[in-house]
CSV table of C-alpha atoms and ligand atoms in Angstrom, one decimal:
chain,number,residue,atom,x,y,z
L,1,MET,CA,-11.5,25.9,-5.6
L,2,SER,CA,-10.2,26.9,-2.3
L,3,PHE,CA,-11.2,26.6,1.4
L,4,VAL,CA,-9.7,26.9,4.8
L,5,ILE,CA,-10.3,24.5,7.7
L,6,ARG,CA,-10.2,26.6,10.9
L,7,ASN,CA,-9.3,25.7,14.4
L,8,ILE,CA,-8.4,22.1,14.0
L,9,ASP,CA,-7.8,20.7,17.5
L,10,LYS,CA,-4.7,18.8,16.5
L,11,VAL,CA,-2.8,18.5,13.2
L,12,ILE,CA,-0.6,15.4,12.7
L,13,VAL,CA,1.6,16.9,10.0
L,14,GLY,CA,3.2,13.6,9.1
L,15,ASP,CA,6.8,14.6,9.5
L,16,GLY,CA,6.8,14.0,13.2
L,17,LYS,CA,5.4,17.5,14.1
L,18,VAL,CA,2.0,18.0,15.7
L,19,LEU,CA,0.3,21.4,15.7
L,20,SER,CA,-2.6,22.5,18.0
L,21,ASN,CA,-5.4,24.8,17.1
L,22,ALA,CA,-4.2,25.1,13.5
L,23,ASP,CA,-5.7,26.0,10.2
L,24,ILE,CA,-5.2,24.4,6.8
L,25,TYR,CA,-5.6,26.5,3.7
L,26,VAL,CA,-6.3,24.5,0.6
L,27,LYS,CA,-6.0,25.9,-2.9
L,28,ASP,CA,-6.2,24.2,-6.2
L,29,GLY,CA,-6.0,20.7,-4.7
L,30,LYS,CA,-2.9,21.5,-2.7
L,31,VAL,CA,-2.1,22.6,0.8
L,32,SER,CA,-1.3,26.3,0.4
L,33,ALA,CA,-0.5,27.1,4.1
L,34,ILE,CA,-0.8,25.5,7.5
L,35,GLY,CA,-0.6,27.1,10.9
L,36,ALA,CA,-2.5,29.0,13.6
L,37,GLY,CA,-4.7,32.0,12.6
L,38,LEU,CA,-3.9,31.9,8.9
L,39,THR,CA,-4.8,35.0,6.8
L,40,VAL,CA,-6.7,34.0,3.7
L,41,PRO,CA,-8.5,35.9,1.0
L,42,GLU,CA,-12.1,37.0,1.9
L,43,ASN,CA,-14.0,34.9,-0.5
L,44,VAL,CA,-12.5,31.6,0.6
L,45,GLU,CA,-14.9,29.0,2.0
L,46,VAL,CA,-14.5,28.4,5.7
L,47,ARG,CA,-14.9,24.9,7.2
L,48,TYR,CA,-14.6,24.2,10.9
L,49,GLY,CA,-12.1,21.7,12.3
L,50,SER,CA,-12.9,22.1,16.0
L,51,GLY,CA,-13.4,18.7,17.6
L,52,PHE,CA,-11.3,17.0,14.9
L,53,CYS,CA,-7.7,15.8,14.5
L,54,ALA,CA,-6.4,16.3,11.0
L,55,MET,CA,-3.8,14.0,9.4
L,56,PRO,CA,-2.5,13.1,5.9
L,57,GLY,CA,-4.7,10.6,4.0
L,58,LEU,CA,-3.6,7.0,4.6
L,59,TRP,CA,-1.9,4.9,2.0
L,60,ASP,CA,-2.2,1.2,1.3
L,61,THR,CA,0.8,0.4,-0.8
L,62,HIS,CA,-0.1,-3.2,-1.7
L,63,CYS,CA,-3.3,-4.8,-2.9
L,64,HIS,CA,-4.7,-6.7,-5.9
L,65,VAL,CA,-7.7,-5.0,-7.3
L,66,GLN,CA,-8.7,-7.8,-9.6
L,67,SER,CA,-9.2,-10.1,-6.6
L,68,SER,CA,-11.9,-10.0,-4.0
L,69,GLY,CA,-10.7,-11.9,-0.9
L,70,GLY,CA,-12.3,-15.2,-2.2
L,71,ILE,CA,-10.5,-18.5,-1.8
L,72,TRP,CA,-7.7,-19.2,-4.3
L,73,GLY,CA,-9.1,-20.0,-7.8
L,74,VAL,CA,-12.7,-19.3,-7.0
L,75,ASP,CA,-13.0,-16.7,-9.7
L,76,LYS,CA,-10.8,-18.2,-12.3
L,77,ASP,CA,-13.6,-18.3,-14.8
L,78,MET,CA,-14.9,-14.8,-14.2
L,79,LEU,CA,-14.7,-12.4,-17.2
L,80,PRO,CA,-12.0,-9.8,-17.0
L,81,GLU,CA,-14.7,-7.2,-17.6
L,82,ALA,CA,-16.6,-8.5,-14.5
L,83,LYS,CA,-13.4,-8.3,-12.5
L,84,ALA,CA,-13.0,-4.7,-13.6
L,85,ILE,CA,-16.5,-3.8,-12.5
L,86,ARG,CA,-15.9,-5.6,-9.2
L,87,ALA,CA,-12.6,-3.7,-8.8
L,88,ALA,CA,-14.5,-0.4,-9.2
L,89,ALA,CA,-17.1,-1.5,-6.5
L,90,GLN,CA,-14.2,-2.4,-4.2
L,91,ALA,CA,-12.4,0.9,-4.6
L,92,GLU,CA,-15.2,2.9,-3.0
L,93,PRO,CA,-15.0,1.4,0.6
L,94,VAL,CA,-11.3,1.9,0.5
L,95,VAL,CA,-11.5,5.7,0.1
L,96,LEU,CA,-14.5,5.9,2.4
L,97,SER,CA,-12.3,4.3,5.1
L,98,GLY,CA,-9.7,7.1,4.8
L,99,THR,CA,-7.2,5.5,2.4
L,100,THR,CA,-6.5,8.2,-0.1
L,101,THR,CA,-3.8,6.4,-2.1
L,102,LEU,CA,-3.9,2.7,-3.0
L,103,ALA,CA,-1.4,0.7,-5.0
L,104,ASP,CA,-2.0,-2.4,-7.1
L,105,ALA,CA,0.9,-4.9,-6.9
L,106,GLY,CA,0.1,-7.1,-9.9
L,107,CYS,CA,-2.9,-7.4,-12.1
L,108,ASP,CA,-3.7,-9.2,-15.4
L,109,GLY,CA,-4.8,-7.4,-18.5
L,110,ASN,CA,-5.9,-3.8,-18.3
L,111,ILE,CA,-8.1,-4.0,-15.2
L,112,SER,CA,-5.8,-1.9,-13.0
L,113,PHE,CA,-5.2,0.7,-15.8
L,114,ALA,CA,-8.9,1.0,-16.3
L,115,LEU,CA,-9.6,1.5,-12.6
L,116,ARG,CA,-6.8,4.0,-12.1
L,117,ASP,CA,-8.0,6.1,-15.0
L,118,THR,CA,-11.7,6.0,-14.3
L,119,ILE,CA,-11.0,7.0,-10.7
L,120,ALA,CA,-8.8,9.9,-11.9
L,121,ALA,CA,-11.5,11.0,-14.3
L,122,GLY,CA,-14.1,11.1,-11.4
L,123,ILE,CA,-16.2,8.3,-12.9
L,124,VAL,CA,-15.5,5.9,-10.1
L,125,ARG,CA,-15.3,7.0,-6.4
L,126,GLY,CA,-12.0,5.7,-5.1
L,127,PRO,CA,-8.5,6.5,-3.8
L,128,ARG,CA,-5.7,7.7,-6.1
L,129,LEU,CA,-4.5,4.4,-7.6
L,130,LEU,CA,-0.9,3.6,-8.4
L,131,ILE,CA,-0.3,0.6,-10.6
L,132,CYS,CA,2.5,-1.7,-11.8
L,133,GLY,CA,0.6,-3.6,-14.5
L,134,TYR,CA,1.8,-7.2,-14.6
L,135,MET,CA,4.2,-8.5,-12.0
L,136,ILE,CA,7.6,-9.3,-13.7
L,137,ARG,CA,8.3,-12.9,-12.7
L,138,MET,CA,10.0,-16.0,-14.1
L,139,THR,CA,8.2,-18.3,-16.5
L,140,GLY,CA,6.0,-20.6,-14.4
L,141,GLY,CA,6.7,-18.5,-11.4
L,142,ARG,CA,3.1,-17.8,-10.4
L,143,ALA,CA,0.4,-20.3,-11.2
L,144,GLY,CA,-2.9,-19.1,-12.6
L,145,LYS,CA,-1.7,-16.0,-14.3
L,146,ASP,CA,-1.4,-15.5,-18.0
L,147,THR,CA,2.1,-15.4,-19.4
L,148,GLU,CA,2.5,-11.6,-19.9
L,149,GLY,CA,5.3,-10.4,-17.5
L,150,GLU,CA,7.0,-13.8,-17.5
L,151,VAL,CA,10.7,-13.5,-18.2
L,152,ASP,CA,13.7,-15.8,-18.8
L,153,GLY,CA,17.1,-14.1,-18.6
L,154,PRO,CA,18.1,-10.5,-18.2
L,155,ASP,CA,17.2,-9.3,-21.7
L,156,SER,CA,13.8,-10.7,-21.3
L,157,ALA,CA,13.4,-9.0,-17.9
L,158,ARG,CA,14.6,-5.7,-19.4
L,159,LYS,CA,12.1,-6.0,-22.2
L,160,ALA,CA,9.2,-6.8,-20.0
L,161,THR,CA,10.0,-3.9,-17.7
L,162,ARG,CA,10.3,-1.6,-20.7
L,163,LYS,CA,6.9,-2.8,-21.9
L,164,MET,CA,5.3,-2.0,-18.6
L,165,ILE,CA,6.9,1.4,-18.5
L,166,ALA,CA,5.7,2.2,-22.0
L,167,LYS,CA,2.2,1.2,-20.9
L,168,GLY,CA,2.3,3.9,-18.3
L,169,VAL,CA,2.8,2.1,-15.0
L,170,ASP,CA,3.6,4.0,-11.7
L,171,PHE,CA,6.1,1.5,-10.4
L,172,ILE,CA,7.6,-1.9,-11.1
L,173,LYS,CA,6.8,-5.0,-9.2
L,174,LEU,CA,9.0,-8.1,-9.2
L,175,GLY,CA,8.2,-11.6,-8.1
L,176,ALA,CA,11.7,-12.5,-6.9
L,177,THR,CA,10.6,-15.7,-5.0
L,178,GLY,CA,7.9,-18.2,-4.7
L,179,ALA,CA,4.6,-17.2,-3.0
L,180,VAL,CA,2.3,-18.3,-0.3
L,181,SER,CA,-0.7,-17.8,-2.6
L,182,SER,CA,0.5,-19.9,-5.5
L,183,PRO,CA,0.5,-23.7,-5.4
L,184,GLY,CA,3.3,-26.0,-6.5
L,185,MET,CA,6.2,-24.0,-5.1
L,186,LYS,CA,7.9,-23.1,-1.9
L,187,GLN,CA,7.5,-19.5,-0.9
L,188,TRP,CA,11.2,-19.4,0.1
L,189,SER,CA,12.5,-20.5,-3.3
L,190,PRO,CA,14.4,-17.9,-5.2
L,191,GLN,CA,12.9,-17.4,-8.7
L,192,LEU,CA,14.3,-14.4,-10.5
L,193,THR,CA,18.1,-14.4,-10.9
L,194,LEU,CA,20.3,-11.5,-9.8
L,195,GLU,CA,20.9,-10.6,-13.5
L,196,GLU,CA,17.1,-10.5,-14.2
L,197,ILE,CA,16.4,-8.3,-11.1
L,198,THR,CA,19.3,-6.0,-11.9
L,199,ALA,CA,18.1,-5.5,-15.5
L,200,ALA,CA,14.5,-4.7,-14.4
L,201,CYS,CA,15.7,-2.3,-11.7
L,202,GLU,CA,18.0,-0.5,-14.1
L,203,GLU,CA,15.2,0.1,-16.5
L,204,ALA,CA,12.8,1.2,-13.8
L,205,HIS,CA,15.3,3.6,-12.3
L,206,LYS,CA,16.1,5.1,-15.7
L,207,ALA,CA,12.4,5.9,-16.0
L,208,GLY,CA,12.3,7.3,-12.4
L,209,LEU,CA,10.2,4.5,-11.1
L,210,LYS,CA,10.6,2.6,-7.8
L,211,VAL,CA,10.8,-1.2,-7.7
L,212,HIS,CA,8.9,-3.3,-5.2
L,213,SER,CA,10.2,-6.9,-5.0
L,214,HIS,CA,8.1,-9.7,-3.6
L,215,ALA,CA,10.6,-11.8,-1.6
L,216,TYR,CA,10.5,-14.5,1.0
L,217,GLY,CA,13.6,-16.3,2.3
L,218,ASP,CA,17.2,-15.1,2.8
L,219,GLU,CA,18.4,-15.7,-0.7
L,220,GLY,CA,15.6,-14.1,-2.6
L,221,ILE,CA,15.6,-11.1,-0.3
L,222,ASN,CA,19.4,-10.8,-0.7
L,223,LEU,CA,19.1,-11.0,-4.6
L,224,SER,CA,16.4,-8.3,-4.5
L,225,ILE,CA,18.6,-6.0,-2.4
L,226,ARG,CA,21.7,-6.6,-4.5
L,227,GLY,CA,19.8,-6.2,-7.7
L,228,GLY,CA,18.6,-2.8,-6.8
L,229,ALA,CA,15.1,-3.1,-5.5
L,230,ASP,CA,13.8,-0.1,-3.5
L,231,VAL,CA,11.2,-2.0,-1.4
L,232,VAL,CA,11.3,-5.6,-0.1
L,233,VAL,CA,7.7,-6.8,-0.1
L,234,HIS,CA,6.7,-9.4,2.6
L,235,GLY,CA,10.4,-9.9,3.6
L,236,ILE,CA,9.8,-12.9,5.8
L,237,THR,CA,13.1,-14.2,7.2
L,238,LEU,CA,15.2,-11.0,7.3
L,239,ASN,CA,18.7,-12.2,8.5
L,240,ASP,CA,21.3,-9.8,9.9
L,241,GLU,CA,23.2,-9.4,6.6
L,242,ASN,CA,20.0,-8.4,4.8
L,243,LEU,CA,18.9,-6.0,7.5
L,244,GLN,CA,22.2,-4.3,7.4
L,245,LEU,CA,22.2,-4.0,3.6
L,246,MET,CA,18.6,-2.6,3.7
L,247,LYS,CA,19.6,-0.1,6.4
L,248,ASP,CA,22.8,0.9,4.5
L,249,ARG,CA,20.9,1.4,1.2
L,250,SER,CA,17.7,2.9,2.7
L,251,ILE,CA,15.6,0.0,1.3
L,252,GLN,CA,12.1,-0.2,2.8
L,253,LEU,CA,10.1,-3.1,4.1
L,254,LEU,CA,6.5,-3.5,3.0
L,255,ALA,CA,5.5,-6.1,5.7
L,256,THR,CA,1.8,-6.9,4.7
L,257,LEU,CA,1.0,-8.1,8.2
L,258,SER,CA,-2.8,-8.0,7.4
L,259,THR,CA,-2.7,-10.7,4.8
L,260,TYR,CA,-1.3,-13.2,7.2
L,261,LYS,CA,-3.4,-12.1,10.2
L,262,ALA,CA,-6.6,-12.0,8.1
L,263,LYS,CA,-6.4,-15.7,7.1
L,264,LEU,CA,-5.5,-17.1,10.6
L,265,PRO,CA,-9.1,-17.7,11.7
L,266,TYR,CA,-9.9,-19.5,8.5
L,267,LEU,CA,-7.0,-21.9,8.0
L,268,ASP,CA,-9.5,-24.9,7.9
L,269,LYS,CA,-11.2,-23.3,4.9
L,270,LEU,CA,-8.0,-22.8,2.9
L,271,PRO,CA,-6.6,-25.5,0.5
L,272,ARG,CA,-4.1,-27.6,2.5
L,273,TRP,CA,-1.0,-26.4,0.6
L,274,GLN,CA,-1.9,-22.8,1.3
L,275,ALA,CA,-2.7,-23.4,5.0
L,276,VAL,CA,0.6,-25.1,5.5
L,277,LYS,CA,2.6,-22.2,4.0
L,278,HIS,CA,0.6,-19.7,6.0
L,279,ILE,CA,1.4,-21.4,9.3
L,280,GLN,CA,5.1,-21.4,8.3
L,281,VAL,CA,5.0,-17.6,7.7
L,282,CYS,CA,2.9,-16.8,10.7
L,283,GLU,CA,5.4,-18.6,13.0
L,284,LEU,CA,8.0,-16.1,11.9
L,285,LEU,CA,6.0,-13.0,11.3
L,286,GLU,CA,6.1,-11.1,14.6
L,287,ALA,CA,9.7,-11.8,15.5
L,288,ASN,CA,10.7,-10.8,11.9
L,289,PHE,CA,8.8,-7.6,12.0
L,290,LYS,CA,10.1,-6.6,15.4
L,291,ARG,CA,13.7,-7.3,14.2
L,292,ALA,CA,13.2,-5.0,11.3
L,293,VAL,CA,11.8,-2.2,13.4
L,294,LYS,CA,14.6,-2.6,15.9
L,295,ALA,CA,17.1,-2.4,13.1
L,296,GLY,CA,15.7,0.9,12.0
L,297,ILE,CA,14.3,-0.2,8.7
L,298,ASP,CA,11.8,2.2,7.2
L,299,VAL,CA,8.5,0.2,7.2
L,300,VAL,CA,5.7,0.8,4.7
L,301,ALA,CA,2.0,-0.1,5.2
L,302,GLY,CA,0.3,-2.4,2.8
L,303,THR,CA,-2.4,-4.9,3.3
L,304,ASP,CA,-2.3,-7.2,0.3
L,305,SER,CA,-6.1,-6.8,0.1
L,306,GLY,CA,-7.8,-9.0,-2.4
L,307,MET,CA,-5.9,-12.1,-1.2
L,308,THR,CA,-7.9,-14.9,0.5
L,309,PHE,CA,-10.1,-13.6,3.4
L,310,ASN,CA,-8.4,-10.2,3.1
L,311,TYR,CA,-11.1,-7.9,2.0
L,312,PHE,CA,-11.0,-4.3,0.8
L,313,GLY,CA,-12.2,-1.4,2.9
L,314,ARG,CA,-10.2,-1.2,6.1
L,315,SER,CA,-6.6,-0.7,5.3
L,316,SER,CA,-5.9,0.9,8.7
L,317,ARG,CA,-6.0,-2.5,10.3
L,318,GLU,CA,-2.4,-2.8,9.1
L,319,LEU,CA,-1.6,0.0,11.5
L,320,ASP,CA,-3.5,-1.8,14.4
L,321,TYR,CA,-1.3,-4.9,13.8
L,322,MET,CA,1.9,-2.8,13.8
L,323,VAL,CA,1.0,-1.2,17.1
L,324,GLU,CA,0.1,-4.7,18.5
L,325,MET,CA,3.6,-5.7,17.5
L,326,GLY,CA,5.2,-2.9,19.4
L,327,MET,CA,5.2,0.2,17.2
L,328,THR,CA,3.9,3.5,18.6
L,329,PRO,CA,0.9,4.9,16.9
L,330,ALA,CA,3.1,7.7,15.5
L,331,GLN,CA,5.5,5.2,14.0
L,332,ALA,CA,2.6,3.3,12.5
L,333,ILE,CA,1.1,6.4,11.0
L,334,LYS,CA,4.4,7.2,9.4
L,335,THR,CA,4.4,3.9,7.6
L,336,ALA,CA,1.0,4.7,6.0
L,337,THR,CA,1.9,8.4,5.1
L,338,ILE,CA,5.3,9.8,4.4
L,339,SER,CA,7.1,6.4,4.2
L,340,ALA,CA,4.5,5.0,1.9
L,341,ALA,CA,4.8,8.1,-0.4
L,342,ARG,CA,8.6,7.6,-0.4
L,343,SER,CA,8.2,4.0,-1.5
L,344,PHE,CA,6.9,5.4,-4.8
L,345,GLY,CA,9.2,8.4,-5.0
L,346,LEU,CA,6.2,10.7,-4.3
L,347,ASP,CA,7.1,12.0,-0.9
L,348,HIS,CA,7.9,15.5,-2.4
L,349,GLU,CA,4.2,15.6,-3.7
L,350,THR,CA,2.2,14.0,-0.9
L,351,GLY,CA,2.4,11.9,2.2
L,352,SER,CA,2.5,14.7,4.7
L,353,LEU,CA,0.6,18.0,5.3
L,354,ALA,CA,2.9,20.7,4.0
L,355,ALA,CA,2.6,23.7,1.7
L,356,GLY,CA,2.8,22.6,-1.9
L,357,LYS,CA,1.8,19.0,-1.3
L,358,ALA,CA,-1.5,17.4,-2.4
L,359,ALA,CA,-4.4,18.1,0.0
L,360,ASP,CA,-5.0,14.5,0.9
L,361,ILE,CA,-6.5,15.1,4.3
L,362,LEU,CA,-8.5,13.2,6.9
L,363,LEU,CA,-10.5,14.8,9.7
L,364,VAL,CA,-10.7,12.3,12.5
L,365,ARG,CA,-12.9,12.1,15.6
L,366,GLY,CA,-10.5,11.1,18.4
L,367,ASP,CA,-6.7,11.1,18.5
L,368,PRO,CA,-5.0,8.4,16.5
L,369,LEU,CA,-1.7,9.2,18.3
L,370,ALA,CA,-3.4,8.1,21.5
L,371,ASP,CA,-5.5,5.2,20.0
L,372,ILE,CA,-4.7,4.0,16.5
L,373,GLY,CA,-8.0,2.1,16.6
L,374,VAL,CA,-10.1,5.2,16.0
L,375,LEU,CA,-9.1,5.1,12.3
L,376,GLY,CA,-11.0,1.8,11.9
L,377,LYS,CA,-14.0,2.7,14.1
L,378,ALA,CA,-17.3,3.6,12.6
L,379,GLY,CA,-17.4,7.4,12.5
L,380,GLY,CA,-13.7,7.7,13.5
L,381,VAL,CA,-12.9,9.0,10.1
L,382,ALA,CA,-15.2,12.0,9.7
L,383,GLN,CA,-14.1,13.6,6.4
L,384,VAL,CA,-11.9,12.4,3.6
L,385,PHE,CA,-10.3,14.8,1.1
L,386,VAL,CA,-8.4,13.7,-1.9
L,387,ALA,CA,-6.4,16.4,-3.7
L,388,GLY,CA,-8.6,19.0,-2.0
L,389,ARG,CA,-11.9,17.4,-3.0
L,390,LEU,CA,-14.2,16.3,-0.2
L,391,VAL,CA,-14.9,12.6,-1.2
L,392,ALA,CA,-16.9,11.6,1.9
L,393,ALA,CA,-18.2,12.8,5.3
L,394,PHE,CA,-19.6,10.7,8.1
L,395,ASP,CA,-21.6,11.3,11.3
L,396,GLU,CA,-20.5,9.9,14.7
L,397,CYS,CA,-22.1,6.6,13.9
L,398,GLY,CA,-20.3,6.2,10.6
L,399,LYS,CA,-23.3,7.0,8.4
L,400,GLU,CA,-22.4,8.9,5.3
L,401,ILE,CA,-23.7,12.5,5.3
L,402,GLY,CA,-23.6,15.5,2.9
A,501,ZN,ZN1,0.5,-9.2,-3.1
């Protein structure tokens, strides 16, 4: 299957370059060539890009597909099979909104595996899904989860990581500290030890997988960095030492601004323990983010969708928040394209529009470099291609067509 999109007003390549009046030639799911006035074989289908801006498909590098945005504990008695069906229903609006790659950052049982594989098989309409299986965490580290993935000591962390790799995960996720969304612990408390983090990272890196480490507080962030994590997730309270170490080692920050911002209007509906922790984080959120950006840390977009009041289907709001906090639209787009791909070691395969990379393409009405908000507007995203396949097209009002 091949086609060419002719005369696209503007192409945001994703590596900082912007082309005008360019064509994109797609062959066998990949970008074959990109540039003005491309010569292509005669039988190739022609699409028209005039009036559109093209850009790489967006990434949301952090969500929880087994959850739905309900209040903590509300679905604790729901069957795993029901959660899997709900996960499939939630995947569709994600891809329709222009997110072509989504990552699940911790899931019980086989739900994320089943969703990934049914999307890949074309049974479920959704974005490419990357999964980590169970989060590797200390025993008792996260309330409400079953015990798979719980570890005690470096040998146990090594074994749990090896088990996830053998199951076919796409990356490894660590729970290095306490969490806002789990009761009975401070989010700032270190949980995994340096030895446990190091053992898990060694195993992941041997298998060529990246490690995302959930970490709040100076100490847990520092242990994640020194233990070898590639991405600090949340990263609230980044002190100077940790910022310098992240910069020196090219460690990325996955800031998940959305998950804190989404809950703010609903604090009175949250359990008190959760509301208190939220306020603590939100007080630090913006200054922390700005400090990281100023220090030159490579930021990655992820929403933590699935957490309380944080629903699936508009991952680009993360970019809106980044721009509100001082990034340019171009910087924000980078966090959801090439930087996001790098956080999984996939930047040589996708994440920008270049010959040989997956044809994950959005055609957008309006210019996201001038107004990042067009990505979340009804009808802003006009066409969504995943690996060269047109997944959805929308009219100016956002109604699905074709
Ligand atoms: Zn999360």
